[in-house]
């Protein structure tokens, strides 16, 4: 048996007061361009989301996170923003945004805006002003990170961009390099300049004023860099293998010590939080950080009280279908904080779980264990349908990783194919040519087919989230996770989750009177946990 470090729940762990709404919330990620297209231009839009709110509400989620819809030249599909307060006309306008907020709120669903504070588009007026000011400039110039060439005339250090090539771009007019963690069209902001924080307080206040309930903060770990710009150490080949996808190979060859996750980056979130207004309904805005780090202890720093509410822990997005491996990454913060890890199996940058793990059954079995962990679960659109990866065609690949670095195997297009609303070849999209090709139909068919099939992936998810909604508020913020051979067991208060990650059935030993709350595969007997199945149960009433 492998024992892991999450403490066993005790009665004293019970929360004294009602937990905040996000503590165990389910947050549905809408990748806007692939969700639903209302006007037939091949790209999903805000009105498309409004048109499909029944689907979102029917799932039983608590909030929706919408990927960037701001004006953008589109070099990184919206993560290169040229106006942080605007709405790209391809997605709608302020009126559409307002209607979406109102419709969501009427249905009891909150809205999170995906903000990108690490970088701007090179077309952003700040960057254009920085270029115009030149090397002697001191206002907008200092919004970005500039450096003179090294002695040999090359870039100032060995930092590599996540999407390939040097992280420094030569700017001939001023004879200096500027830093970009992603594409050269995405210059990084200088968060050591207090004016940048002032700007972001204003930008977030703008969206709160329009009705947002919180934010997903893009690459929250990336905002500060070491001021002396030292070289990053070069990694041994063996150490590179474990680095997550979403970065080209060359960016996995360095230990990322100086260009991200600086010790003081977490202080920025305390400053930001302290200056933000409340939401329209009078709540503190919810702050969720995207923290792409290999070490959960480093992630914990972001969720200490007063900083972020939740920070994504990138452990379960690449875990194999293996009980011990899953148990290893199911951690709770060790340092006692009200903040929580954000859990997920997938997002618009990662492979689809049904493909990565091998089947829709496996994906649901693992998701049902991860969901029960303390902290919000981020459900990426299409996961509820068991969508599988799009096969990448080199001629139509859209992701800059695939197009520029030529690394099709890490292309993020695979997880971005449009939602199949119907089984027809056009998948219910009004245009025959969506911005990215339709993928294969999931095992259980389109959203419409699954809606009518009580045993579909969609209806199993609905039942799971319905069960979760009835349980979670009584659960403690701690849990215990163990693996015994192919069996994964998670205990959190009254809830026991058992997952069989093996190829054959396992006997189920449920004490007399145990209530089976939900199981990931239909039918089945109370004596057996079938292969690739998860069961949620709780003890007989007197024992509770
Ligand atoms: C993380 C986002 O999820 C990804 O899609 C984007 O390319 C990078 N951050 C850069 O903004």
Coordinates of C-alpha atoms and ligand atoms in Angstrom, one line a residue:
X1 CA 0.0 0.0 0.0
X2 CA 1.3 3.5 -0.8
X3 CA 0.3 6.1 1.8
X4 CA 0.3 9.8 0.7
X5 CA 0.7 12.9 2.7
X6 CA -2.8 14.3 2.9
X7 CA -4.0 14.0 6.5
X8 CA -7.0 11.9 7.3
X9 CA -10.2 13.9 7.9
X10 CA -11.1 14.5 11.6
X11 CA -14.3 15.9 13.0
X12 CA -12.3 19.1 14.0
X13 CA -11.5 19.6 10.3
X14 CA -15.1 20.5 9.6
X15 CA -15.5 24.0 8.4
X16 CA -17.0 26.3 11.1
X17 CA -18.7 28.6 8.6
X18 CA -20.1 28.3 5.1
X19 CA -17.2 27.9 2.6
X20 CA -16.9 30.5 -0.1
X21 CA -18.8 29.6 -3.3
X22 CA -15.6 28.6 -5.2
X23 CA -14.2 26.2 -2.5
X24 CA -15.5 23.1 -4.3
X25 CA -17.1 24.7 -7.3
X26 CA -17.3 23.3 -10.8
X27 CA -16.0 25.9 -13.2
X28 CA -16.8 25.3 -16.9
X29 CA -14.1 26.5 -19.3
X30 CA -15.5 27.9 -22.5
X31 CA -12.9 28.1 -25.3
X32 CA -14.9 30.7 -27.1
X33 CA -13.9 30.2 -30.7
X34 CA -14.8 26.5 -30.5
X35 CA -17.9 26.6 -28.4
X36 CA -20.8 27.9 -30.5
X37 CA -21.1 30.2 -33.5
X38 CA -24.1 32.4 -33.7
X39 CA -23.4 34.2 -36.9
X40 CA -22.0 31.6 -39.3
X41 CA -18.5 33.1 -39.6
X42 CA -16.9 29.9 -38.4
X43 CA -15.8 31.2 -35.1
X44 CA -17.6 30.8 -31.8
X45 CA -18.8 34.0 -30.1
X46 CA -20.5 35.5 -27.0
X47 CA -24.0 35.2 -28.5
X48 CA -23.2 31.5 -29.2
X49 CA -22.6 31.0 -25.5
X50 CA -25.9 32.7 -24.7
X51 CA -27.7 30.4 -27.2
X52 CA -26.2 27.3 -25.5
X53 CA -26.7 28.2 -21.9
X54 CA -29.2 25.4 -21.4
X55 CA -26.3 23.0 -22.1
X56 CA -24.1 24.7 -19.5
X57 CA -26.9 25.1 -16.9
X58 CA -28.0 21.5 -17.4
X59 CA -24.6 20.3 -16.4
X60 CA -24.9 21.9 -13.0
X61 CA -21.8 24.1 -13.0
X62 CA -21.3 27.0 -10.7
X63 CA -19.3 29.4 -13.0
X64 CA -18.1 29.8 -16.5
X65 CA -14.6 30.9 -17.4
X66 CA -14.5 32.4 -20.9
X67 CA -11.1 32.4 -22.8
X68 CA -10.0 35.8 -24.1
X69 CA -12.5 37.7 -26.3
X70 CA -10.6 41.0 -26.4
X71 CA -9.3 42.7 -29.6
X72 CA -6.3 40.8 -30.8
X73 CA -4.3 40.3 -34.0
X74 CA -4.7 36.6 -33.2
X75 CA -1.1 35.3 -33.3
X76 CA -1.9 33.2 -30.2
X77 CA -5.7 32.9 -30.7
X78 CA -6.6 35.8 -28.4
X79 CA -3.8 35.5 -25.8
X80 CA -2.1 38.4 -27.6
X81 CA -4.3 41.3 -26.5
X82 CA -4.3 44.7 -28.1
X83 CA -7.0 46.3 -25.9
X84 CA -7.7 44.8 -22.5
X85 CA -10.9 46.7 -22.0
X86 CA -12.4 46.0 -25.5
X87 CA -14.3 43.2 -27.1
X88 CA -13.2 41.8 -30.5
X89 CA -16.2 42.4 -32.9
X90 CA -15.8 38.8 -34.1
X91 CA -17.0 37.8 -30.6
X92 CA -19.6 40.5 -29.9
X93 CA -19.8 43.8 -28.2
X94 CA -20.3 45.3 -24.7
X95 CA -24.1 44.8 -25.1
X96 CA -23.6 41.0 -25.9
X97 CA -21.3 40.8 -22.9
X98 CA -23.9 42.4 -20.7
X99 CA -26.6 40.1 -21.9
X100 CA -24.4 37.1 -21.2
X101 CA -23.6 38.3 -17.7
X102 CA -27.3 38.9 -17.0
X103 CA -28.4 35.5 -18.4
X104 CA -25.7 33.7 -16.4
X105 CA -26.6 35.5 -13.2
X106 CA -30.3 34.8 -13.6
X107 CA -29.4 31.1 -13.8
X108 CA -27.2 31.3 -10.7
X109 CA -23.9 30.9 -12.6
X110 CA -21.0 33.2 -12.1
X111 CA -18.7 34.5 -14.8
X112 CA -14.9 34.6 -14.8
X113 CA -13.0 36.7 -17.4
X114 CA -9.6 35.3 -18.6
X115 CA -7.1 38.0 -18.3
X116 CA -3.6 38.1 -19.7
X117 CA -1.4 40.3 -17.5
X118 CA 2.0 38.8 -18.4
X119 CA 2.2 40.2 -21.9
X120 CA 0.4 42.4 -24.5
X121 CA 0.2 42.2 -28.2
X122 CA 3.0 43.9 -30.0
X123 CA 0.1 46.0 -31.5
X124 CA -1.0 47.2 -28.1
X125 CA -0.8 51.0 -27.8
X126 CA 1.6 50.7 -24.8
X127 CA 4.1 48.7 -26.8
X128 CA 3.7 51.0 -29.8
X129 CA 4.4 54.0 -27.4
X130 CA 7.4 52.2 -26.0
X131 CA 8.8 51.8 -29.5
X132 CA 8.1 55.4 -30.3
X133 CA 9.8 56.6 -27.1
X134 CA 13.0 54.7 -28.0
X135 CA 15.8 53.6 -25.8
X136 CA 15.9 56.9 -23.8
X137 CA 12.1 56.7 -23.1
X138 CA 11.1 56.4 -19.5
X139 CA 7.3 56.0 -19.4
X140 CA 5.8 53.3 -21.7
X141 CA 9.3 52.1 -22.5
X142 CA 9.5 50.9 -18.9
X143 CA 6.3 48.9 -19.2
X144 CA 8.3 46.3 -21.0
X145 CA 11.6 44.5 -20.5
X146 CA 14.5 45.8 -22.6
X147 CA 18.2 44.8 -22.6
X148 CA 21.3 45.7 -24.6
X149 CA 22.9 42.9 -26.6
X150 CA 25.5 40.6 -25.1
X151 CA 29.2 41.3 -25.9
X152 CA 28.9 39.1 -29.0
X153 CA 25.9 41.1 -30.2
X154 CA 23.4 38.3 -29.5
X155 CA 20.6 38.2 -27.0
X156 CA 21.4 39.2 -23.4
X157 CA 21.0 35.6 -22.0
X158 CA 20.0 32.1 -22.9
X159 CA 16.3 32.3 -22.1
X160 CA 14.1 30.4 -24.5
X161 CA 10.5 31.3 -25.4
X162 CA 7.8 28.7 -24.6
X163 CA 6.9 28.6 -28.3
X164 CA 10.5 28.3 -29.5
X165 CA 13.6 30.4 -30.3
X166 CA 15.3 33.0 -28.1
X167 CA 13.0 34.8 -25.6
X168 CA 14.6 38.1 -26.8
X169 CA 13.6 39.9 -30.0
X170 CA 15.9 42.5 -31.6
X171 CA 14.5 45.9 -32.1
X172 CA 16.7 47.6 -34.7
X173 CA 15.5 51.2 -34.2
X174 CA 16.6 51.4 -30.5
X175 CA 19.3 48.7 -30.9
X176 CA 17.9 46.8 -27.9
X177 CA 16.2 43.5 -27.3
X178 CA 12.8 43.1 -25.7
X179 CA 11.7 40.0 -23.8
X180 CA 8.9 37.7 -24.7
X181 CA 8.1 34.5 -22.9
X182 CA 5.8 33.4 -25.8
X183 CA 5.8 34.8 -29.3
X184 CA 7.8 37.9 -30.4
X185 CA 4.3 39.3 -31.0
X186 CA 3.6 39.0 -27.2
X187 CA 6.1 41.3 -25.4
X188 CA 6.3 40.6 -21.7
X189 CA 5.2 43.4 -19.3
X190 CA 7.6 44.7 -16.7
X191 CA 5.7 44.0 -13.4
X192 CA 8.5 45.6 -11.4
X193 CA 7.1 48.9 -12.7
X194 CA 4.3 50.0 -10.3
X195 CA 2.5 51.8 -13.2
X196 CA 1.8 48.3 -14.6
X197 CA 0.0 47.3 -11.4
X198 CA -2.0 50.5 -11.5
X199 CA -3.1 49.8 -15.1
X200 CA -4.2 46.3 -14.1
X201 CA -6.2 47.5 -11.1
X202 CA -8.1 49.7 -13.6
X203 CA -8.6 46.9 -16.2
X204 CA -9.9 44.4 -13.7
X205 CA -12.1 47.1 -12.1
X206 CA -13.6 47.7 -15.6
X207 CA -14.7 44.1 -15.9
X208 CA -16.0 43.9 -12.4
X209 CA -18.0 46.9 -13.1
X210 CA -19.5 45.2 -16.2
X211 CA -20.5 42.2 -14.0
X212 CA -17.6 39.8 -13.9
X213 CA -17.3 37.7 -10.7
X214 CA -13.6 37.0 -10.9
X215 CA -10.7 36.2 -13.1
X216 CA -8.6 33.4 -14.5
X217 CA -5.1 34.9 -14.5
X218 CA -3.1 33.6 -17.5
X219 CA 0.4 32.3 -16.6
X220 CA 0.2 33.9 -13.1
X221 CA 3.6 32.4 -12.2
X222 CA 5.3 34.3 -15.0
X223 CA 4.9 37.9 -14.2
X224 CA 8.3 38.6 -12.6
X225 CA 11.7 37.8 -13.9
X226 CA 15.1 38.0 -12.1
X227 CA 16.2 41.7 -12.5
X228 CA 19.8 40.7 -13.3
X229 CA 18.7 38.5 -16.2
X230 CA 21.1 35.5 -15.4
X231 CA 21.3 32.5 -17.7
X232 CA 19.1 29.6 -16.8
X233 CA 20.9 26.4 -16.1
X234 CA 20.9 23.8 -18.9
X235 CA 19.1 20.6 -18.0
X236 CA 20.4 17.1 -18.4
X237 CA 18.5 15.3 -21.1
X238 CA 16.8 12.9 -18.6
X239 CA 15.4 15.8 -16.6
X240 CA 13.7 17.3 -19.7
X241 CA 11.4 14.4 -20.3
X242 CA 9.0 15.2 -17.5
X243 CA 8.3 18.8 -18.6
X244 CA 4.7 19.3 -19.6
X245 CA 3.5 19.8 -23.2
X246 CA 2.5 23.3 -24.3
X247 CA 6.2 24.2 -24.5
X248 CA 8.3 23.4 -27.5
X249 CA 11.2 21.0 -27.0
X250 CA 13.9 23.7 -26.8
X251 CA 12.0 25.4 -24.0
X252 CA 12.2 22.2 -22.0
X253 CA 16.0 22.1 -22.1
X254 CA 16.5 24.8 -19.4
X255 CA 15.8 24.8 -15.7
X256 CA 13.3 27.8 -15.6
X257 CA 14.8 29.4 -12.5
X258 CA 15.2 33.0 -13.5
X259 CA 12.5 33.8 -16.0
X260 CA 9.5 32.7 -14.0
X261 CA 8.1 31.8 -10.6
X262 CA 10.3 34.3 -8.7
X263 CA 10.0 34.3 -5.0
X264 CA 8.4 37.7 -4.9
X265 CA 5.8 37.2 -7.6
X266 CA 3.2 36.1 -5.1
X267 CA 3.3 39.5 -3.4
X268 CA 1.9 41.0 -6.6
X269 CA -1.4 39.2 -6.0
X270 CA -1.7 40.6 -2.4
X271 CA -1.2 44.1 -3.8
X272 CA -3.7 43.5 -6.6
X273 CA -6.3 41.9 -4.3
X274 CA -6.1 44.7 -1.8
X275 CA -6.9 47.3 -4.4
X276 CA -9.7 45.6 -6.3
X277 CA -13.4 46.6 -5.8
X278 CA -16.0 44.1 -4.9
X279 CA -18.2 42.5 -7.5
X280 CA -21.6 43.8 -8.3
X281 CA -23.2 41.4 -5.9
X282 CA -20.8 42.6 -3.1
X283 CA -18.4 39.6 -3.1
X284 CA -14.6 39.7 -3.2
X285 CA -13.7 38.9 -6.7
X286 CA -12.5 35.3 -7.2
X287 CA -8.9 35.0 -8.4
X288 CA -7.8 31.8 -10.0
X289 CA -4.2 31.6 -11.2
X290 CA -2.8 29.5 -14.0
X291 CA 0.4 28.4 -12.3
X292 CA 2.3 26.0 -14.7
X293 CA 4.8 24.6 -12.2
X294 CA 6.1 21.1 -11.7
X295 CA 6.3 21.3 -7.9
X296 CA 3.0 21.7 -5.9
X297 CA 5.0 23.2 -3.0
X298 CA 5.8 26.1 -5.2
X299 CA 2.1 26.4 -6.2
X300 CA 1.0 26.6 -2.6
X301 CA 2.8 30.0 -2.2
X302 CA 0.2 31.5 -4.5
X303 CA -2.7 30.6 -2.4
X304 CA -1.5 31.8 1.0
X305 CA -4.2 33.9 2.6
X306 CA -4.6 37.3 0.9
X307 CA -3.1 36.2 -2.4
X308 CA -5.0 34.1 -5.0
X309 CA -8.0 32.1 -4.0
X310 CA -7.1 29.1 -6.1
X311 CA -4.0 28.2 -8.2
X312 CA -4.0 25.4 -10.8
X313 CA -1.9 22.5 -10.0
X314 CA -0.6 20.9 -13.1
X315 CA -0.4 17.3 -11.8
X316 CA -3.5 15.6 -13.2
X317 CA -3.2 16.9 -16.7
X318 CA -0.6 14.4 -17.7
X319 CA -1.1 11.6 -15.2
X320 CA -1.4 8.0 -16.7
X321 CA -4.2 5.6 -15.9
X322 CA -2.5 4.2 -12.9
X323 CA -3.8 4.2 -9.3
X324 CA -0.4 4.9 -7.6
X325 CA 0.5 7.7 -10.1
X326 CA -2.9 9.4 -9.6
X327 CA -2.6 9.1 -5.8
X328 CA 0.8 10.7 -6.0
X329 CA -0.5 13.9 -7.5
X330 CA -3.7 14.2 -5.4
X331 CA -2.3 16.5 -2.8
X332 CA -3.7 19.1 -0.5
X333 CA -1.8 22.2 0.6
X334 CA 0.3 21.3 3.6
X335 CA 0.6 24.7 5.0
X336 CA -3.0 25.5 6.2
X337 CA -4.4 28.2 4.0
X338 CA -7.9 29.1 2.9
X339 CA -6.7 29.0 -0.7
X340 CA -7.1 25.8 -2.7
X341 CA -5.5 24.0 -5.7
X342 CA -7.6 24.3 -8.9
X343 CA -8.0 20.7 -10.3
X344 CA -8.5 19.7 -13.9
X345 CA -7.8 16.9 -16.4
X346 CA -7.7 19.1 -19.4
X347 CA -7.9 22.6 -20.9
X348 CA -7.4 24.3 -24.3
X349 CA -3.7 23.6 -24.1
X350 CA -3.6 20.0 -23.1
X351 CA -4.6 16.6 -24.7
X352 CA -8.2 15.5 -24.3
X353 CA -8.4 13.0 -21.3
X354 CA -10.4 10.4 -23.3
X355 CA -7.5 10.3 -25.7
X356 CA -4.7 10.6 -23.3
X357 CA -6.1 8.0 -20.8
X358 CA -7.4 5.7 -23.5
X359 CA -11.2 5.9 -23.3
X360 CA -14.1 8.0 -22.2
X361 CA -14.8 5.5 -19.3
X362 CA -11.3 6.0 -18.0
X363 CA -11.5 9.7 -18.3
X364 CA -14.7 9.9 -16.3
X365 CA -13.4 7.4 -13.7
X366 CA -10.3 9.6 -13.0
X367 CA -12.3 12.9 -13.2
X368 CA -14.7 11.6 -10.5
X369 CA -11.8 11.0 -8.1
X370 CA -10.1 14.4 -8.9
X371 CA -13.5 16.2 -8.5
X372 CA -13.7 15.1 -4.9
X373 CA -10.5 16.8 -4.0
X374 CA -10.8 20.0 -1.9
X375 CA -10.7 22.8 -4.4
X376 CA -12.6 23.9 -7.6
X377 CA -12.7 21.5 -10.6
X378 CA -12.2 23.2 -14.0
X379 CA -14.2 21.3 -16.5
X380 CA -13.0 22.0 -20.0
X381 CA -15.8 22.2 -22.7
X382 CA -16.2 18.8 -24.4
X383 CA -14.8 16.8 -21.5
X384 CA -18.4 16.2 -20.5
X385 CA -19.0 14.7 -23.9
X386 CA -15.9 12.5 -23.9
X387 CA -14.4 14.4 -26.8
X388 CA -11.2 13.0 -28.2
X389 CA -8.1 14.7 -29.8
X390 CA -8.2 16.2 -33.2
X391 CA -5.7 14.6 -35.5
X392 CA -3.3 17.4 -36.6
X393 CA -3.0 18.0 -40.3
X394 CA 0.2 19.9 -41.0
X395 CA -1.5 21.9 -43.8
X396 CA -4.3 23.2 -41.6
X397 CA -2.6 23.4 -38.2
X398 CA -3.4 26.7 -36.4
X399 CA -1.4 26.6 -33.2
X400 CA 1.8 28.6 -33.4
X401 CA 3.6 25.8 -31.7
X402 CA 2.8 23.6 -34.6
X403 CA 3.1 26.2 -37.3
X404 CA 6.3 27.9 -36.3
X405 CA 8.2 25.3 -34.3
X406 CA 7.0 22.5 -36.5
X407 CA 6.2 20.3 -33.5
X408 CA 2.9 18.8 -34.4
X409 CA 3.0 16.3 -31.6
X410 CA 2.6 19.1 -29.0
X411 CA 0.1 21.1 -31.0
X412 CA -2.7 22.4 -28.9
X413 CA -5.1 22.2 -31.8
X414 CA -5.8 18.7 -30.7
X415 CA -8.0 19.9 -27.8
X416 CA -9.5 22.9 -29.6
X417 CA -11.8 21.3 -32.3
X418 CA -15.4 22.7 -32.3
X419 CA -18.0 21.3 -30.0
X420 CA -20.1 18.7 -31.9
X421 CA -23.7 19.9 -31.3
X422 CA -25.2 17.4 -33.7
X423 CA -24.0 14.2 -35.4
X424 CA -24.2 15.8 -38.9
X425 CA -21.0 16.4 -40.8
X426 CA -21.3 20.2 -40.0
X427 CA -21.8 19.2 -36.3
X428 CA -24.6 21.8 -36.0
X429 CA -22.3 24.7 -36.8
X430 CA -23.8 27.2 -39.2
X431 CA -20.6 27.4 -41.3
X432 CA -19.2 24.5 -43.2
X433 CA -15.7 25.8 -42.5
X434 CA -15.1 26.4 -38.8
X435 CA -11.9 28.1 -37.9
X436 CA -10.4 24.7 -37.0
X437 CA -11.5 21.3 -38.4
X438 CA -14.2 19.3 -36.6
X439 CA -12.8 16.3 -34.7
X440 CA -14.1 12.8 -34.6
X441 CA -17.4 12.3 -32.9
X442 CA -17.0 11.2 -29.3
X443 CA -17.9 7.6 -28.5
X444 CA -21.3 8.6 -27.2
X445 CA -22.1 10.9 -30.1
X446 CA -22.8 14.6 -30.3
X447 CA -24.2 16.8 -27.5
X448 CA -27.7 16.4 -28.8
X449 CA -27.5 12.6 -29.1
X450 CA -26.0 12.4 -25.6
X451 CA -28.7 14.6 -24.2
X452 CA -31.3 12.0 -25.1
X453 CA -29.3 9.0 -24.0
X454 CA -29.6 8.4 -20.2
X455 CA -26.4 6.4 -20.2
X456 CA -24.3 8.8 -22.2
X457 CA -21.1 10.5 -20.9
X458 CA -23.0 13.7 -20.7
X459 CA -25.7 12.3 -18.5
X460 CA -23.2 10.5 -16.3
X461 CA -21.5 13.8 -15.8
X462 CA -24.8 15.5 -15.0
X463 CA -25.6 12.9 -12.4
X464 CA -22.1 13.2 -10.9
X465 CA -22.3 17.0 -10.6
X466 CA -25.8 16.8 -9.2
X467 CA -24.6 14.3 -6.5
X468 CA -21.6 16.6 -5.8
X469 CA -23.8 19.7 -5.4
X470 CA -25.7 17.8 -2.6
X471 CA -22.6 16.7 -0.7
X472 CA -19.8 19.2 -1.0
X473 CA -20.8 21.8 1.6
X474 CA -20.6 19.2 4.4
X475 CA -17.2 17.9 3.5
X476 CA -14.0 18.9 5.3
X477 CA -11.2 20.7 3.5
X478 CA -8.9 17.8 3.9
X479 CA -8.9 14.2 2.6
X480 CA -6.8 11.0 2.5
X481 CA -5.7 9.3 -0.7
X482 CA -4.2 5.9 -1.0
X483 CA -3.6 3.3 -3.7
X484 CA -3.6 -0.4 -3.1
X485 CA -2.5 -2.2 -6.4
X486 CA -5.0 -1.0 -9.0
X487 CA -7.4 0.5 -6.5
X488 CA -7.4 4.2 -5.7
X489 CA -9.2 5.2 -2.6
X490 CA -10.1 8.7 -1.6
X491 CA -11.8 9.5 1.7
X492 CA -13.1 13.0 2.5
X493 CA -15.5 13.2 5.4
X494 CA -18.4 10.8 4.7
X495 CA -17.5 10.4 1.1
X496 CA -15.5 7.5 -0.1
X497 CA -14.4 7.4 -3.7
X498 CA -13.0 4.1 -5.2
X499 CA -11.5 3.8 -8.6
X500 CA -10.4 0.6 -10.3
X501 CA -7.6 1.5 -12.6
X502 CA -6.8 -2.1 -13.5
X503 CA -7.9 -4.3 -16.4
X504 CA -10.1 -6.7 -14.4
X505 CA -12.9 -6.4 -11.8
X506 CA -12.2 -6.0 -8.1
X507 CA -14.4 -7.1 -5.2
X508 CA -16.2 -4.3 -3.5
X509 CA -16.4 -4.6 0.3
X510 CA -19.0 -2.1 1.3
X511 CA -20.3 -2.3 4.9
X512 CA -23.9 -3.3 5.3
X513 CA -26.2 -0.4 4.5
X514 CA -23.6 1.6 2.6
X515 CA -25.2 4.0 0.2
X516 CA -23.9 4.0 -3.3
X517 CA -24.2 7.6 -4.4
X518 CA -23.0 7.4 -8.0
X519 CA -21.0 5.1 -10.2
X520 CA -19.2 6.0 -13.4
X521 CA -20.6 3.1 -15.5
X522 CA -24.3 2.2 -15.6
X523 CA -25.7 -0.9 -14.0
X524 CA -23.3 -3.1 -12.1
X525 CA -23.5 -4.9 -8.8
X526 CA -22.8 -3.7 -5.3
X527 CA -20.2 -6.5 -4.9
X528 CA -18.0 -5.6 -7.8
X529 CA -16.0 -2.6 -8.9
X530 CA -15.6 -3.1 -12.6
X531 CA -12.5 -2.3 -14.6
X532 CA -12.2 1.5 -15.3
X533 CA -15.0 2.3 -12.9
X534 CA -15.3 4.7 -10.0
X535 CA -17.9 4.5 -7.3
X536 CA -18.9 7.2 -4.8
X537 CA -20.4 5.9 -1.5
X538 CA -21.1 6.9 2.0
X539 CA -21.5 4.8 5.2
X540 CA -24.9 3.8 6.6
X541 CA -26.8 6.7 8.3
X542 CA -26.0 5.9 12.0
X543 CA -22.3 5.9 11.3
X544 CA -22.4 9.4 9.8
Ligands
LIG1 C1 -1.6 30.0 -21.3 C2 -2.8 29.9 -22.2 O1 -3.6 29.0 -21.7 C3 -2.3 29.6 -23.6 O2 -3.3 29.2 -24.4 C4 -1.5 30.8 -24.0 O3 -0.9 30.5 -25.3 C5 -0.3 31.1 -23.1 N1 -0.8 31.1 -21.7 C6 0.2 32.5 -23.4 O4 -0.7 33.5 -23.1

